[in-house]
Amino acid sequence: MAQKISLTRYLVEQQRADGLIPGQLRLLLEVVARACKSISQAVNKGALGGVLGSAESENVQGEIQKKLDIIANEVLIEANEWGGHLAAMASEEMDSIHLVPNRYPQGEYLLLFDPLDGSSNIDVNVSIGTIFSVLRKPENGHGQGVQESDFLQAGSKQVAAGYCIYGPQTTLVLTVGNGVAMFTLDREQGSFMLTQEDIKIPADTKEFAINMSNMRHWDAPVKRYIDECLAGKEGPRGKDFNMRWIASMVADVHRILMRGGVFMYPWDKREPEKAGKLRLMYEANPMSWLVEQAGGAATNGRQRILDIAPTKLHERVAVVLGSKNEVERVTGYHDPL
Ligand code: AHM
Ligand code: MG
């Protein structure tokens, strides 16, 4: 029987083989995985644990927070504060960055996360997840400890990224720049076990994911792409397309990593001053790197997401990601040569 490989063993072997995971980063990833295990427990208990429903507070984006948004945020902060691997953290649920308290040693990494993505699905028992991105603290000359500007690095600078999906299984998907690996939580063992390595997204697909209720607000290139998909076999694409929209980016991206597809949350006319709905630093960047590492592509319709130079922590961005040929087509419609 093939030997089972735990996340711990996988990280140790990656550290030895490719030197991609220095000791502090390995600790960081283990701690994030442990926090995800706790979040998974809370999600699983649901109403029995009294964790469902609204917390009746608002986050910096003006969104009403759910109790689980706050619980997941606290779990991640508490787990990561004391290990000496981090300098600071940033989260969708916190207005500004969270420094590691002085009583703990400071590490070389910065951690960003969306503690519970897909919040609208929490109370209806549909898959949700945690998304995370790891950056190196820049060597800087400002000499004032970590500042928000230290986080404002392009996605191409990430040293690790991943998500944990709380669905029928709890699954952690991770990249350190050496392909994409997937680990399933074995609840009896209490460990994440490697269940798939070198995940690849097929370049072509017949499945798209977009919130169709926003169609009347879209820009012409997005409308054109979806109209062509909807025209099916008789249309310019010459094939029928299927549609899925879970309203949890983690779940939609997970499906795309497993079987291909294209995911879009484009700019739209509802709030024209916003570049999109999703956040660049802790949603789009980590997902884009995972997708690229799996052979897919990710753009904002015009530009590779990982090349965008962020100007603020909670910056929003339009997102088109997934099967390479479809992403290139949508991007080509935006910016015809
Ligand atoms: P959240 O981080 O507040 O949960 O919002 C992000 C989510 C994504 O997971 C998902 O793709 C999108 O919002 C769904 O938006 P909509 O409800 O507009 O379809
Ligand atoms: Mg989110």
Short mmCIF file of C-alpha atoms and ligand atoms in Angstrom, two decimals:
data_model
loop_
_atom_site.label_atom_id
_atom_site.label_comp_id
_atom_site.label_asym_id
_atom_site.label_seq_id
_atom_site.Cartn_x
_atom_site.Cartn_y
_atom_site.Cartn_z
CA MET A 1 0.00 0.00 0.00
CA ALA A 2 1.32 3.45 -0.90
CA GLN A 3 2.51 5.37 2.14
CA LYS A 4 0.33 8.23 3.26
CA ILE A 5 2.01 11.62 3.36
CA SER A 6 0.97 14.19 5.92
CA LEU A 7 1.22 17.94 5.36
CA THR A 8 4.10 18.01 7.87
CA ARG A 9 6.04 15.38 5.95
CA TYR A 10 5.28 17.06 2.61
CA LEU A 11 6.61 20.39 3.90
CA VAL A 12 9.74 18.80 5.37
CA GLU A 13 10.44 16.99 2.10
CA GLN A 14 9.89 20.18 0.07
CA GLN A 15 12.25 22.00 2.41
CA ARG A 16 14.93 19.36 1.86
CA ALA A 17 14.49 18.87 -1.85
CA ASP A 18 14.06 22.34 -3.26
CA GLY A 19 14.87 24.70 -0.42
CA LEU A 20 11.60 26.46 -1.26
CA ILE A 21 10.38 26.32 2.31
CA PRO A 22 12.73 27.83 4.88
CA GLY A 23 12.07 26.80 8.52
CA GLN A 24 10.01 29.87 9.42
CA LEU A 25 7.79 29.45 6.38
CA ARG A 26 7.24 25.79 7.18
CA LEU A 27 6.16 26.72 10.70
CA LEU A 28 3.90 29.42 9.31
CA LEU A 29 2.16 26.98 6.95
CA GLU A 30 1.75 24.41 9.72
CA VAL A 31 0.22 27.06 11.98
CA VAL A 32 -2.17 28.27 9.28
CA ALA A 33 -3.22 24.64 8.66
CA ARG A 34 -3.79 24.15 12.40
CA ALA A 35 -5.92 27.30 12.52
CA CYS A 36 -7.93 26.02 9.54
CA LYS A 37 -8.56 22.80 11.46
CA SER A 38 -10.07 24.83 14.33
CA ILE A 39 -12.15 26.90 11.93
CA SER A 40 -13.36 23.69 10.30
CA GLN A 41 -14.49 22.42 13.75
CA ALA A 42 -16.46 25.61 14.37
CA VAL A 43 -18.01 25.53 10.88
CA ASN A 44 -18.99 21.88 11.39
CA LYS A 45 -20.76 22.56 14.68
CA GLY A 46 -22.88 25.27 13.09
CA ALA A 47 -26.05 25.97 15.08
CA LEU A 48 -24.95 23.49 17.78
CA GLY A 49 -21.95 25.69 18.52
CA GLY A 50 -24.01 28.90 18.40
CA VAL A 51 -21.74 30.22 15.64
CA LEU A 52 -24.31 31.00 12.93
CA GLY A 53 -25.89 34.37 12.23
CA SER A 54 -24.80 37.97 12.14
CA ALA A 55 -22.37 39.60 14.55
CA GLU A 56 -24.17 42.88 13.89
CA SER A 57 -20.94 44.71 13.17
CA GLU A 58 -19.47 46.05 9.93
CA ASN A 59 -16.02 45.49 8.47
CA VAL A 60 -13.90 48.13 6.72
CA GLN A 61 -15.59 47.28 3.42
CA GLY A 62 -19.00 48.19 4.88
CA GLU A 63 -20.14 44.54 4.91
CA ILE A 64 -22.11 43.11 7.85
CA GLN A 65 -19.88 40.59 9.61
CA LYS A 66 -21.12 37.11 10.47
CA LYS A 67 -20.18 35.55 13.80
CA LEU A 68 -18.00 33.02 11.97
CA ASP A 69 -16.14 35.80 10.09
CA ILE A 70 -15.03 37.15 13.47
CA ILE A 71 -14.33 33.75 15.04
CA ALA A 72 -12.20 32.68 12.05
CA ASN A 73 -10.30 35.97 12.14
CA GLU A 74 -9.54 35.55 15.85
CA VAL A 75 -8.45 31.93 15.43
CA LEU A 76 -5.96 32.92 12.72
CA ILE A 77 -4.55 35.82 14.72
CA GLU A 78 -4.17 33.88 17.96
CA ALA A 79 -2.57 30.92 16.21
CA ASN A 80 -0.05 33.07 14.35
CA GLU A 81 0.95 35.70 16.91
CA TRP A 82 3.40 33.86 19.11
CA GLY A 83 5.40 31.50 16.87
CA GLY A 84 8.11 33.99 15.89
CA HIS A 85 7.54 33.42 12.15
CA LEU A 86 5.51 36.55 11.43
CA ALA A 87 6.05 40.28 11.53
CA ALA A 88 2.44 41.29 10.88
CA MET A 89 -0.91 40.18 9.53
CA ALA A 90 -3.69 41.73 7.49
CA SER A 91 -7.23 40.51 7.03
CA GLU A 92 -10.45 41.29 5.20
CA GLU A 93 -12.02 41.70 8.64
CA MET A 94 -9.54 44.25 10.05
CA ASP A 95 -9.28 47.89 9.00
CA SER A 96 -5.52 48.06 9.38
CA ILE A 97 -2.60 45.71 9.78
CA HIS A 98 -2.10 43.69 12.96
CA LEU A 99 1.44 43.77 14.32
CA VAL A 100 2.87 40.85 16.23
CA PRO A 101 2.88 42.06 19.88
CA ASN A 102 6.27 43.13 21.26
CA ARG A 103 6.33 40.30 23.80
CA TYR A 104 6.83 37.81 20.95
CA PRO A 105 9.79 37.52 18.58
CA GLN A 106 9.32 39.06 15.15
CA GLY A 107 9.63 36.86 12.06
CA GLU A 108 10.37 37.63 8.42
CA TYR A 109 6.93 37.02 6.92
CA LEU A 110 3.69 38.89 6.38
CA LEU A 111 0.43 36.93 6.32
CA LEU A 112 -2.75 38.14 4.63
CA PHE A 113 -6.07 36.34 4.78
CA ASP A 114 -9.75 36.31 4.12
CA PRO A 115 -10.65 34.31 7.23
CA LEU A 116 -14.01 33.12 5.94
CA ASP A 117 -14.69 33.62 2.29
CA GLY A 118 -18.20 33.15 0.95
CA SER A 119 -19.83 34.59 4.05
CA SER A 120 -23.28 34.66 2.45
CA ASN A 121 -23.15 30.84 2.43
CA ILE A 122 -22.36 30.34 6.14
CA ASP A 123 -25.92 30.17 7.37
CA VAL A 124 -27.19 28.01 4.50
CA ASN A 125 -24.68 25.17 4.93
CA VAL A 126 -22.88 25.68 1.62
CA SER A 127 -19.08 25.44 1.18
CA ILE A 128 -17.00 28.33 2.50
CA GLY A 129 -13.27 28.69 3.06
CA THR A 130 -10.18 30.51 4.29
CA ILE A 131 -7.86 32.14 1.73
CA PHE A 132 -4.28 33.12 2.60
CA SER A 133 -1.25 34.74 1.03
CA VAL A 134 2.30 34.98 2.39
CA LEU A 135 4.80 37.72 1.56
CA ARG A 136 8.29 38.34 2.80
CA LYS A 137 8.71 41.44 4.93
CA PRO A 138 10.69 43.83 2.73
CA GLU A 139 14.11 45.02 3.80
CA ASN A 140 13.23 48.66 4.24
CA GLY A 141 14.86 51.83 5.25
CA HIS A 142 11.97 53.48 7.09
CA GLY A 143 13.12 51.93 10.39
CA GLN A 144 9.66 52.19 11.93
CA GLY A 145 8.67 48.56 12.23
CA VAL A 146 6.18 47.06 9.83
CA GLN A 147 3.83 49.44 8.07
CA GLU A 148 0.90 48.96 5.73
CA SER A 149 3.11 49.98 2.80
CA ASP A 150 5.26 46.87 3.45
CA PHE A 151 2.28 44.74 2.44
CA LEU A 152 1.76 46.55 -0.86
CA GLN A 153 3.71 44.08 -2.99
CA ALA A 154 2.57 42.61 -6.30
CA GLY A 155 1.13 39.08 -6.19
CA SER A 156 4.18 37.81 -8.08
CA LYS A 157 6.15 38.36 -4.85
CA GLN A 158 4.10 35.81 -2.85
CA VAL A 159 6.15 33.00 -1.32
CA ALA A 160 3.17 30.82 -0.42
CA ALA A 161 -0.56 30.93 -1.07
CA GLY A 162 -3.51 28.69 -0.52
CA TYR A 163 -6.98 28.13 0.75
CA CYS A 164 -8.82 25.71 2.95
CA ILE A 165 -12.32 24.76 1.82
CA TYR A 166 -14.90 23.68 4.38
CA GLY A 167 -17.19 21.53 2.27
CA PRO A 168 -18.19 17.86 2.25
CA GLN A 169 -14.47 17.41 2.99
CA THR A 170 -12.12 19.93 4.56
CA THR A 171 -9.35 20.37 2.02
CA LEU A 172 -6.23 22.52 2.05
CA VAL A 173 -4.79 23.55 -1.31
CA LEU A 174 -1.32 25.04 -1.32
CA THR A 175 1.45 26.39 -3.50
CA VAL A 176 4.96 27.50 -2.61
CA GLY A 177 5.80 28.07 -6.27
CA ASN A 178 6.38 24.45 -7.12
CA GLY A 179 2.97 23.37 -8.44
CA VAL A 180 -0.24 22.90 -6.50
CA ALA A 181 -0.83 20.21 -3.88
CA MET A 182 -4.03 19.24 -2.12
CA PHE A 183 -4.43 17.83 1.42
CA THR A 184 -7.62 16.38 2.85
CA LEU A 185 -8.30 16.57 6.59
CA ASP A 186 -8.38 13.12 8.15
CA ARG A 187 -10.54 13.80 11.21
CA GLU A 188 -9.58 10.55 12.98
CA GLN A 189 -5.88 11.33 12.66
CA GLY A 190 -6.35 15.07 13.04
CA SER A 191 -3.94 15.63 10.14
CA PHE A 192 -4.08 16.98 6.64
CA MET A 193 -3.02 14.17 4.28
CA LEU A 194 -1.71 14.63 0.74
CA THR A 195 -4.46 13.53 -1.66
CA GLN A 196 -3.38 15.13 -4.95
CA GLU A 197 -0.15 16.56 -6.28
CA ASP A 198 0.68 18.61 -9.33
CA ILE A 199 -2.91 19.67 -10.00
CA LYS A 200 -3.42 20.88 -13.58
CA ILE A 201 -6.30 22.92 -15.00
CA PRO A 202 -7.26 21.89 -18.55
CA ALA A 203 -6.62 24.74 -21.03
CA ASP A 204 -10.10 24.42 -22.54
CA THR A 205 -13.45 24.21 -20.82
CA LYS A 206 -17.20 24.21 -21.36
CA GLU A 207 -18.07 25.65 -17.96
CA PHE A 208 -18.24 29.23 -16.75
CA ALA A 209 -18.93 30.81 -13.35
CA ILE A 210 -20.33 34.32 -13.04
CA ASN A 211 -23.18 35.94 -11.14
CA MET A 212 -25.62 36.24 -14.05
CA SER A 213 -27.98 38.49 -12.10
CA ASN A 214 -25.50 41.32 -12.71
CA MET A 215 -25.60 40.91 -16.50
CA ARG A 216 -27.33 44.21 -17.17
CA HIS A 217 -24.49 46.04 -15.38
CA TRP A 218 -21.59 44.41 -17.25
CA ASP A 219 -19.26 46.00 -19.72
CA ALA A 220 -19.50 44.99 -23.41
CA PRO A 221 -16.56 42.51 -23.51
CA VAL A 222 -17.92 40.41 -20.62
CA LYS A 223 -21.41 40.50 -22.08
CA ARG A 224 -20.04 39.40 -25.45
CA TYR A 225 -18.15 36.46 -23.93
CA ILE A 226 -21.15 35.20 -21.94
CA ASP A 227 -23.58 35.75 -24.85
CA GLU A 228 -21.32 33.60 -27.02
CA CYS A 229 -21.22 30.85 -24.37
CA LEU A 230 -25.00 30.97 -24.02
CA ALA A 231 -25.46 30.66 -27.79
CA GLY A 232 -24.11 27.12 -27.45
CA LYS A 233 -23.55 24.75 -30.36
CA GLU A 234 -25.31 27.02 -32.84
CA GLY A 235 -23.28 30.07 -31.79
CA PRO A 236 -19.74 31.23 -32.62
CA ARG A 237 -18.18 28.87 -30.03
CA GLY A 238 -19.80 25.79 -31.61
CA LYS A 239 -20.30 24.06 -28.25
CA ASP A 240 -22.74 24.07 -25.36
CA PHE A 241 -21.57 25.58 -22.07
CA ASN A 242 -22.60 24.72 -18.53
CA MET A 243 -22.82 27.29 -15.73
CA ARG A 244 -22.05 27.09 -12.00
CA TRP A 245 -22.07 29.89 -9.40
CA ILE A 246 -21.59 28.97 -5.76
CA ALA A 247 -20.97 32.53 -4.50
CA SER A 248 -17.97 31.25 -2.54
CA MET A 249 -14.81 32.02 -4.49
CA VAL A 250 -13.04 29.14 -2.73
CA ALA A 251 -15.65 26.66 -3.91
CA ASP A 252 -15.75 28.01 -7.48
CA VAL A 253 -11.94 28.06 -7.72
CA HIS A 254 -11.72 24.59 -6.19
CA ARG A 255 -14.03 23.22 -8.87
CA ILE A 256 -11.90 24.90 -11.54
CA LEU A 257 -8.70 23.36 -10.12
CA MET A 258 -10.39 19.94 -10.13
CA ARG A 259 -12.03 19.99 -13.58
CA GLY A 260 -11.41 23.29 -15.34
CA GLY A 261 -13.66 26.26 -16.03
CA VAL A 262 -13.54 30.03 -16.04
CA PHE A 263 -14.50 32.23 -13.09
CA MET A 264 -15.34 35.90 -13.46
CA TYR A 265 -16.22 38.70 -11.10
CA PRO A 266 -15.86 41.65 -13.46
CA TRP A 267 -16.11 45.38 -12.93
CA ASP A 268 -19.71 46.48 -13.33
CA LYS A 269 -21.75 49.67 -13.50
CA ARG A 270 -23.41 49.32 -10.09
CA GLU A 271 -20.50 51.00 -8.35
CA PRO A 272 -18.33 52.24 -11.21
CA GLU A 273 -15.69 53.70 -8.90
CA LYS A 274 -14.85 50.19 -7.63
CA ALA A 275 -12.54 48.12 -9.81
CA GLY A 276 -14.46 44.98 -8.86
CA LYS A 277 -15.96 43.21 -5.85
CA LEU A 278 -13.12 40.93 -4.85
CA ARG A 279 -10.07 42.06 -2.95
CA LEU A 280 -6.66 41.97 -4.62
CA MET A 281 -4.32 41.20 -1.72
CA TYR A 282 -6.04 38.31 0.06
CA GLU A 283 -8.52 36.94 -2.51
CA ALA A 284 -7.39 37.55 -6.09
CA ASN A 285 -3.61 37.29 -5.59
CA PRO A 286 -3.47 33.94 -3.78
CA MET A 287 -6.11 32.41 -6.07
CA SER A 288 -4.36 33.75 -9.17
CA TRP A 289 -1.03 32.25 -8.14
CA LEU A 290 -2.63 28.86 -7.43
CA VAL A 291 -4.36 28.96 -10.81
CA GLU A 292 -1.16 29.94 -12.65
CA GLN A 293 0.79 27.24 -10.80
CA ALA A 294 -1.81 24.77 -12.09
CA GLY A 295 -1.28 25.93 -15.69
CA GLY A 296 -4.24 28.33 -15.82
CA ALA A 297 -4.31 32.11 -16.17
CA ALA A 298 -5.68 35.07 -14.20
CA THR A 299 -6.25 38.65 -15.37
CA ASN A 300 -8.37 41.65 -14.48
CA GLY A 301 -9.58 41.67 -18.09
CA ARG A 302 -6.56 43.63 -19.29
CA GLN A 303 -3.56 42.78 -17.15
CA ARG A 304 -2.12 39.76 -15.35
CA ILE A 305 -3.40 40.02 -11.77
CA LEU A 306 -0.03 39.02 -10.26
CA ASP A 307 1.61 42.04 -11.96
CA ILE A 308 -0.70 44.63 -10.43
CA ALA A 309 1.12 46.99 -8.05
CA PRO A 310 -1.28 47.44 -5.12
CA THR A 311 -1.92 50.93 -3.80
CA LYS A 312 -3.95 50.01 -0.70
CA LEU A 313 -4.49 47.01 1.54
CA HIS A 314 -8.18 46.52 0.80
CA GLU A 315 -7.93 47.34 -2.91
CA ARG A 316 -10.51 45.68 -5.14
CA VAL A 317 -9.96 44.16 -8.54
CA ALA A 318 -11.90 42.62 -11.43
CA VAL A 319 -11.14 38.92 -11.76
CA VAL A 320 -11.09 36.51 -14.71
CA LEU A 321 -9.34 33.24 -13.90
CA GLY A 322 -9.20 29.57 -14.80
CA SER A 323 -8.68 27.59 -18.01
CA LYS A 324 -5.98 29.37 -19.97
CA ASN A 325 -7.61 29.58 -23.40
CA GLU A 326 -10.86 30.98 -22.01
CA VAL A 327 -9.11 33.58 -19.85
CA GLU A 328 -7.06 34.65 -22.88
CA ARG A 329 -10.25 34.93 -24.94
CA VAL A 330 -12.03 37.13 -22.36
CA THR A 331 -8.90 39.25 -21.97
CA GLY A 332 -8.60 39.55 -25.75
CA TYR A 333 -12.18 40.85 -25.96
CA HIS A 334 -11.27 43.62 -23.54
CA ASP A 335 -8.17 44.71 -25.33
CA PRO A 336 -8.30 43.74 -29.00
CA LEU A 337 -4.93 44.08 -30.66
P1 AHM B 1 -16.82 37.67 1.11
O1 AHM B 1 -15.32 37.62 1.22
O2 AHM B 1 -17.42 38.81 1.88
O3 AHM B 1 -17.48 36.38 1.40
O4 AHM B 1 -17.16 38.05 -0.43
C1 AHM B 1 -16.52 37.40 -1.47
C2 AHM B 1 -17.46 36.46 -2.17
C3 AHM B 1 -16.75 35.48 -3.07
O5 AHM B 1 -16.43 34.33 -2.35
C4 AHM B 1 -17.78 35.19 -4.13
O6 AHM B 1 -17.19 34.83 -5.36
C5 AHM B 1 -18.53 36.49 -4.24
O7 AHM B 1 -18.31 37.20 -3.02
C6 AHM B 1 -19.99 36.29 -4.43
O8 AHM B 1 -20.59 37.52 -4.64
P2 AHM B 1 -22.13 37.68 -5.05
O9 AHM B 1 -22.91 37.38 -3.81
O10 AHM B 1 -22.22 39.11 -5.49
O11 AHM B 1 -22.42 36.70 -6.15
MG MG B 2 -13.87 36.87 0.57
#
